[in-house]
Coordinates of C-alpha atoms in Angstrom, one line a residue:
X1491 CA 0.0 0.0 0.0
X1492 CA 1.4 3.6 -0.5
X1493 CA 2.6 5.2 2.3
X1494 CA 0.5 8.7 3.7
X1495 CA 4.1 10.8 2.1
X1496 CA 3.2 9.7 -1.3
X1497 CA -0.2 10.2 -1.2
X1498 CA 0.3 13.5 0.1
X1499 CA 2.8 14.5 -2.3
X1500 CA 0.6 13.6 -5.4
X1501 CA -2.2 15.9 -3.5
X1502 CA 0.0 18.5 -3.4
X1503 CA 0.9 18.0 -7.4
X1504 CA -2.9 17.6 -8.1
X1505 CA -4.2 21.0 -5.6
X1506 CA -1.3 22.9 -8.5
X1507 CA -3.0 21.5 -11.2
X1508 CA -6.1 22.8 -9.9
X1509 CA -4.7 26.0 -8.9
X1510 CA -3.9 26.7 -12.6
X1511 CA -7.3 26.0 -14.0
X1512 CA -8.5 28.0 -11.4
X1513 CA -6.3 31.3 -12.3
X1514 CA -7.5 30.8 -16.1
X1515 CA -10.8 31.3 -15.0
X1516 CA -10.8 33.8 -11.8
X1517 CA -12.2 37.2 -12.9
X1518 CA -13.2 36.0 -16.1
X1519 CA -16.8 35.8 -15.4
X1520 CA -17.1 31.6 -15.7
X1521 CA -20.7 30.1 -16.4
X1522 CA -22.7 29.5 -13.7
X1523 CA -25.6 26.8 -12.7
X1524 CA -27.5 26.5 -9.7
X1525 CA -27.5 23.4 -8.2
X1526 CA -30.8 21.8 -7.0
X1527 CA -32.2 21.8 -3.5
X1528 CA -30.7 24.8 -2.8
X1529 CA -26.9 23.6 -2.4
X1530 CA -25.4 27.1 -4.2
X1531 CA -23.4 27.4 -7.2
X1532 CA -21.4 25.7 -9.3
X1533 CA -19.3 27.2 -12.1
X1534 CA -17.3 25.7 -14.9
X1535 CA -14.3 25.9 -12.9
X1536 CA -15.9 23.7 -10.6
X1537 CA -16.9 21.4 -13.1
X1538 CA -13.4 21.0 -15.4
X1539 CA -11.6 21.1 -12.2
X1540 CA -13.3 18.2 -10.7
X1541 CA -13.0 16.1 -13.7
X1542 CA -9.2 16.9 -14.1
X1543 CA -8.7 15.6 -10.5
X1544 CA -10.8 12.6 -11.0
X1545 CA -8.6 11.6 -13.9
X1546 CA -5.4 12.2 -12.5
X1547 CA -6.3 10.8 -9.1
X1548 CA -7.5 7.7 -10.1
X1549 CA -5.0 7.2 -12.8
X1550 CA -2.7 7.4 -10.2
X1551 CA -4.3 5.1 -7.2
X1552 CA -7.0 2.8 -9.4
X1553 CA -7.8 1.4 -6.2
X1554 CA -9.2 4.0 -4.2
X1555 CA -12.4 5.1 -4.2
X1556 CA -13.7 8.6 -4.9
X1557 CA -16.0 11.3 -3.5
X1558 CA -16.0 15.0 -4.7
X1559 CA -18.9 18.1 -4.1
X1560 CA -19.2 17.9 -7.9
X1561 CA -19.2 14.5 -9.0
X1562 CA -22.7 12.0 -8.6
X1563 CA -22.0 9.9 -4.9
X1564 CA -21.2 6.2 -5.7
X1565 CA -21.8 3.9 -3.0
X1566 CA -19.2 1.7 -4.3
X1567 CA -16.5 4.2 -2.2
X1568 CA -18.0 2.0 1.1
X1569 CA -16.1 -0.7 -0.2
X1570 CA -12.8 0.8 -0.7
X1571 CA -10.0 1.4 2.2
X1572 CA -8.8 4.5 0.8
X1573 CA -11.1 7.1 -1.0
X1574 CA -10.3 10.5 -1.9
X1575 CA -12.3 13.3 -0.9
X1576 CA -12.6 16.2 -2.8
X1577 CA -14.0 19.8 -2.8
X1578 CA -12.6 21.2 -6.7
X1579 CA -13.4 24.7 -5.0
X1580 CA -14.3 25.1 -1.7
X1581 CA -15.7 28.6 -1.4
X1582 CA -17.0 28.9 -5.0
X1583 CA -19.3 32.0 -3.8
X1584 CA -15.7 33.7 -3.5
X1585 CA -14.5 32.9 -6.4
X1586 CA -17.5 34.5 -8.3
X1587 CA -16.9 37.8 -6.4
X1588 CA -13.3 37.5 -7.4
X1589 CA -12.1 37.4 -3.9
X1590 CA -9.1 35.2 -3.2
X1591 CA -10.4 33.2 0.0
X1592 CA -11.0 29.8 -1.8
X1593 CA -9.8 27.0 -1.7
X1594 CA -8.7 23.3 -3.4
X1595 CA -9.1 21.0 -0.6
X1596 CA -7.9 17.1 -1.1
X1597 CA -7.6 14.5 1.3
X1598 CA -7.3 10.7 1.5
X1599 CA -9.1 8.1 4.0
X1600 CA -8.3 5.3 5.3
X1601 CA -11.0 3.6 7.2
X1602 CA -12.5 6.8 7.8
X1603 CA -9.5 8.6 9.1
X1604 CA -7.7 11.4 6.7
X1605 CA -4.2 9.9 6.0
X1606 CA -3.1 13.0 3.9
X1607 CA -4.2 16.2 2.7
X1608 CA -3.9 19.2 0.5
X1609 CA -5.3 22.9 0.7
X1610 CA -4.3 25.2 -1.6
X1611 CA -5.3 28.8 -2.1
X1612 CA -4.0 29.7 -5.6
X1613 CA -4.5 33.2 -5.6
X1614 CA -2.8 33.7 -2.8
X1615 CA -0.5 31.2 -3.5
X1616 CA -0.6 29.0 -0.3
X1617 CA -0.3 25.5 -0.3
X1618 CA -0.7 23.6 3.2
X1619 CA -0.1 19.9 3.2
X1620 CA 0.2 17.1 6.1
X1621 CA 0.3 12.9 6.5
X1622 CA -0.5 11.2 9.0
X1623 CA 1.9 11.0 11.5
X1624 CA 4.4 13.2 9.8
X1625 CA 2.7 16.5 10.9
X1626 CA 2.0 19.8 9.1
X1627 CA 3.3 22.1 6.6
X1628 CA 2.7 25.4 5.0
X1629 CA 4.8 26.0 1.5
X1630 CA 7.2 23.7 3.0
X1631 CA 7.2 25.2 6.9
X1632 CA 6.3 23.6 10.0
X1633 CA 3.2 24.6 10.8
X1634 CA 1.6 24.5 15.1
X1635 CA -1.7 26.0 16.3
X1636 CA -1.5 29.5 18.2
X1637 CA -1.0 27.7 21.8
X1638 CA -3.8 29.7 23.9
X1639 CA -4.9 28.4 26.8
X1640 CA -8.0 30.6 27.2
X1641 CA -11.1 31.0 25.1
X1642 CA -11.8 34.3 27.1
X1643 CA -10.7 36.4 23.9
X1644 CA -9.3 33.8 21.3
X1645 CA -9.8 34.5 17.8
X1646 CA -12.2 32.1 16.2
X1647 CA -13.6 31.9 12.9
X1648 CA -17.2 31.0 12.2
X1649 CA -20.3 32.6 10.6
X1650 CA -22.2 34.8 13.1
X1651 CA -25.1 32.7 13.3
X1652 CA -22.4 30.0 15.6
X1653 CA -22.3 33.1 18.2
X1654 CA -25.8 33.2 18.8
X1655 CA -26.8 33.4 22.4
X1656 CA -29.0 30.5 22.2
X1657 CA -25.8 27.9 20.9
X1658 CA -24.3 28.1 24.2
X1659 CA -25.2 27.2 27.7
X1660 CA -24.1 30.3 29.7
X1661 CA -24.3 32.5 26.8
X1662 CA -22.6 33.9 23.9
X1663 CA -18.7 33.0 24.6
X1664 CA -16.3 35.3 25.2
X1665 CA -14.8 35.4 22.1
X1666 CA -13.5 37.2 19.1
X1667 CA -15.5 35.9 16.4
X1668 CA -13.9 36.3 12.5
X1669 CA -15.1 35.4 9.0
X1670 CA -13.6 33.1 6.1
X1671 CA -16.1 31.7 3.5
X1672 CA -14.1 28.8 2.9
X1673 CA -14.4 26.2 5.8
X1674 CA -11.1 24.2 4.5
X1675 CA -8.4 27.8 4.9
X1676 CA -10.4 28.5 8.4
X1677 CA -9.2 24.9 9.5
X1678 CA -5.7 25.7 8.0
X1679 CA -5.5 29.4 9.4
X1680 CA -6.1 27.8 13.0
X1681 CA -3.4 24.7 12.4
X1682 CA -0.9 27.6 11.6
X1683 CA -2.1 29.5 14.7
X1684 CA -3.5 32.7 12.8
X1685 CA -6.5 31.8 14.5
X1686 CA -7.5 30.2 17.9
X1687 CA -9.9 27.9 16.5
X1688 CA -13.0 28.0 14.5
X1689 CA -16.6 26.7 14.6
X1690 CA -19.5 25.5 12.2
X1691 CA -22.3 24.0 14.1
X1692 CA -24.6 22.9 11.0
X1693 CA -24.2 19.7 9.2
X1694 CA -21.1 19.9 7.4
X1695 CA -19.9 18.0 4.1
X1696 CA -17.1 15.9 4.2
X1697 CA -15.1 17.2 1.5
X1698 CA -14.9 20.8 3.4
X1699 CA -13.9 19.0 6.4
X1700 CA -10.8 16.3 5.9
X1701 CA -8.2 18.0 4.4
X1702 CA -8.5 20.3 7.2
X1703 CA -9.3 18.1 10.0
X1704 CA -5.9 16.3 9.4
X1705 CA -3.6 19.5 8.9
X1706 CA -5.0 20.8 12.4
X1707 CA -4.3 17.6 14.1
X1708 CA -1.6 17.0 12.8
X1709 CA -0.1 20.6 13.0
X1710 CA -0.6 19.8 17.1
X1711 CA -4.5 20.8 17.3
X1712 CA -7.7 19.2 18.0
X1713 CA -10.8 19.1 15.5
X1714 CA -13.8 17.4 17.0
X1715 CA -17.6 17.4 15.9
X1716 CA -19.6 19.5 17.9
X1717 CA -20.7 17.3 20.5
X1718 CA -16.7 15.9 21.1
X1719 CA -16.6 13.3 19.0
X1720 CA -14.0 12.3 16.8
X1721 CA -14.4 13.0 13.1
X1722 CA -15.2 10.0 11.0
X1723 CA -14.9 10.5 7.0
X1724 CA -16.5 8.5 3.8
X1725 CA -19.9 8.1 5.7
X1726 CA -22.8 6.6 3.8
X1727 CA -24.1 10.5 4.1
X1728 CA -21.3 12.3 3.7
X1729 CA -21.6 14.8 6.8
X1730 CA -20.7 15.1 9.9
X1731 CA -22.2 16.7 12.8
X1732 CA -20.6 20.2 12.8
X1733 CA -16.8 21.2 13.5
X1734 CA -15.2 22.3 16.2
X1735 CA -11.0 22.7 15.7
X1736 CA -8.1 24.9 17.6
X1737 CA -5.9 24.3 20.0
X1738 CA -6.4 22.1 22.4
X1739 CA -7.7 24.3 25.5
X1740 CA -9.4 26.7 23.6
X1741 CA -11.2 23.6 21.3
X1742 CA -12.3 21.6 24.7
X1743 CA -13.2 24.7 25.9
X1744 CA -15.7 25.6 23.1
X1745 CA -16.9 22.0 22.8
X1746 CA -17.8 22.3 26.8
X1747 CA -19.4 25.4 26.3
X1748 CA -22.5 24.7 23.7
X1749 CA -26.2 24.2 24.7

């Protein structure tokens, strides 16, 4: 079996790839679909990216299985050990606007652990990497969480509607709250400690989630789902139950705190 290096090296190569598709079409007003039930847009970045991953992905590991934001679910990744995860642009809203806060974000699972991932911001020219057990990088740096030990103030990312008095059992927390639209950087802001931590407490997809999850950990932080539990990837329904990642106080101490 390939080891969690090489897997995370061929990410690496593939998130490029995608970066340059990305740059051909950013600010070049790319055609866009809405997709049904409400799940936002998709352009035809989206669309060529995801395809040029799936080729080059599975080329390169025919026996993994394969799940992407942009490609139809096949339940035949259940059988599979490993299975990519996908997101061709992760903050496509973004990328409309011509704002540079999206994302590629790749990761493979084993067993429904992330073994390696991939994040990279093209526009900004960022690529953050990590396998397991061989911690995190960003552009080729060691990467490590911020190390607060106190939630009173930490800077965490999340939409407003996470703050809400209501989420919380003594309250709104006493925190500085801050805005990304792409859930995959806010995980890799917090694993290279530009953030505390950051929250989503809706149902989030899988292929926002594992590229990130692993980075954090393995930068030295925790990401939990909201209720504690430990993120499990390549469900049947590909969501888990919210995300709560940071460093380790200020995470526990957020994952303590909610209604």
């Amino acid at each position: 079996m390939t080891d969690a290096a090489a897997d995370r090296a061929l990410l690496e190569d593939a998130a490029r790839a995608a970066g340059e598709i990305a740059r051909r079409y950013f600010r070049a007003r790319p055609e866009i679909w809405e997709k049904d039930d409400g799940q936002g847009p998709v352009t035809e970045a989206d669309l060529e990216i995801d395809a040029m991953l799936r080729a080059m992905l599975t080329a390169a590991r025919p026996d993994y299985g394969w799940l992407s934001e942009e490609s139809p679910d096949d339940s035949d990744r259940l059988t599979r050990g490993r299975v990519f995860i996908v997101d061709p642009i992760d903050g496509t809203r973004a990328f409309i606007k011509g704002e540079s806060d999206f994302s590629h974000a790749l990761a493979v699972v084993e067993n429904g652990a992330p073994l390696a991932a991939a994040i990279h911001l093209p526009i900004k020219d960022r690529m953050y990497t990590a396998a397991q057990g061989q911690g995190a990088s960003r552009d080729g740096t060691v990467i490590a969480p911020s190390g607060r030990g106190d939630w009173d103030g930490a800077r965490v990312l999340g939409a407003k509607s996470n703050f809400k008095p209501e989420r919380w059992a003594q309250g709104r927390p006493p925190v500085a709250p801050a805005f990304v639209p792409s859930l995959a950087y806010r995980l890799a802001l917090v694993a290279e400690g530009r953030f505390d931590a950051m929250v989503t407490l809706r149902a989030s997809w899988e292929w926002d989630i594992a590229a990130g999850a692993l980075i954090v950990t393995e930068a030295g932080g925790t990401a939990q789902d909201q209720r504690g539990r430990p993120l499990r990837f390549n469900n049947p329904h590909p969501q888990v139950d919210g995300v709560v990642a940071g460093t380790r106080a200020v995470q526990a101490a957020l994952v303590a705190g909610l209604a």
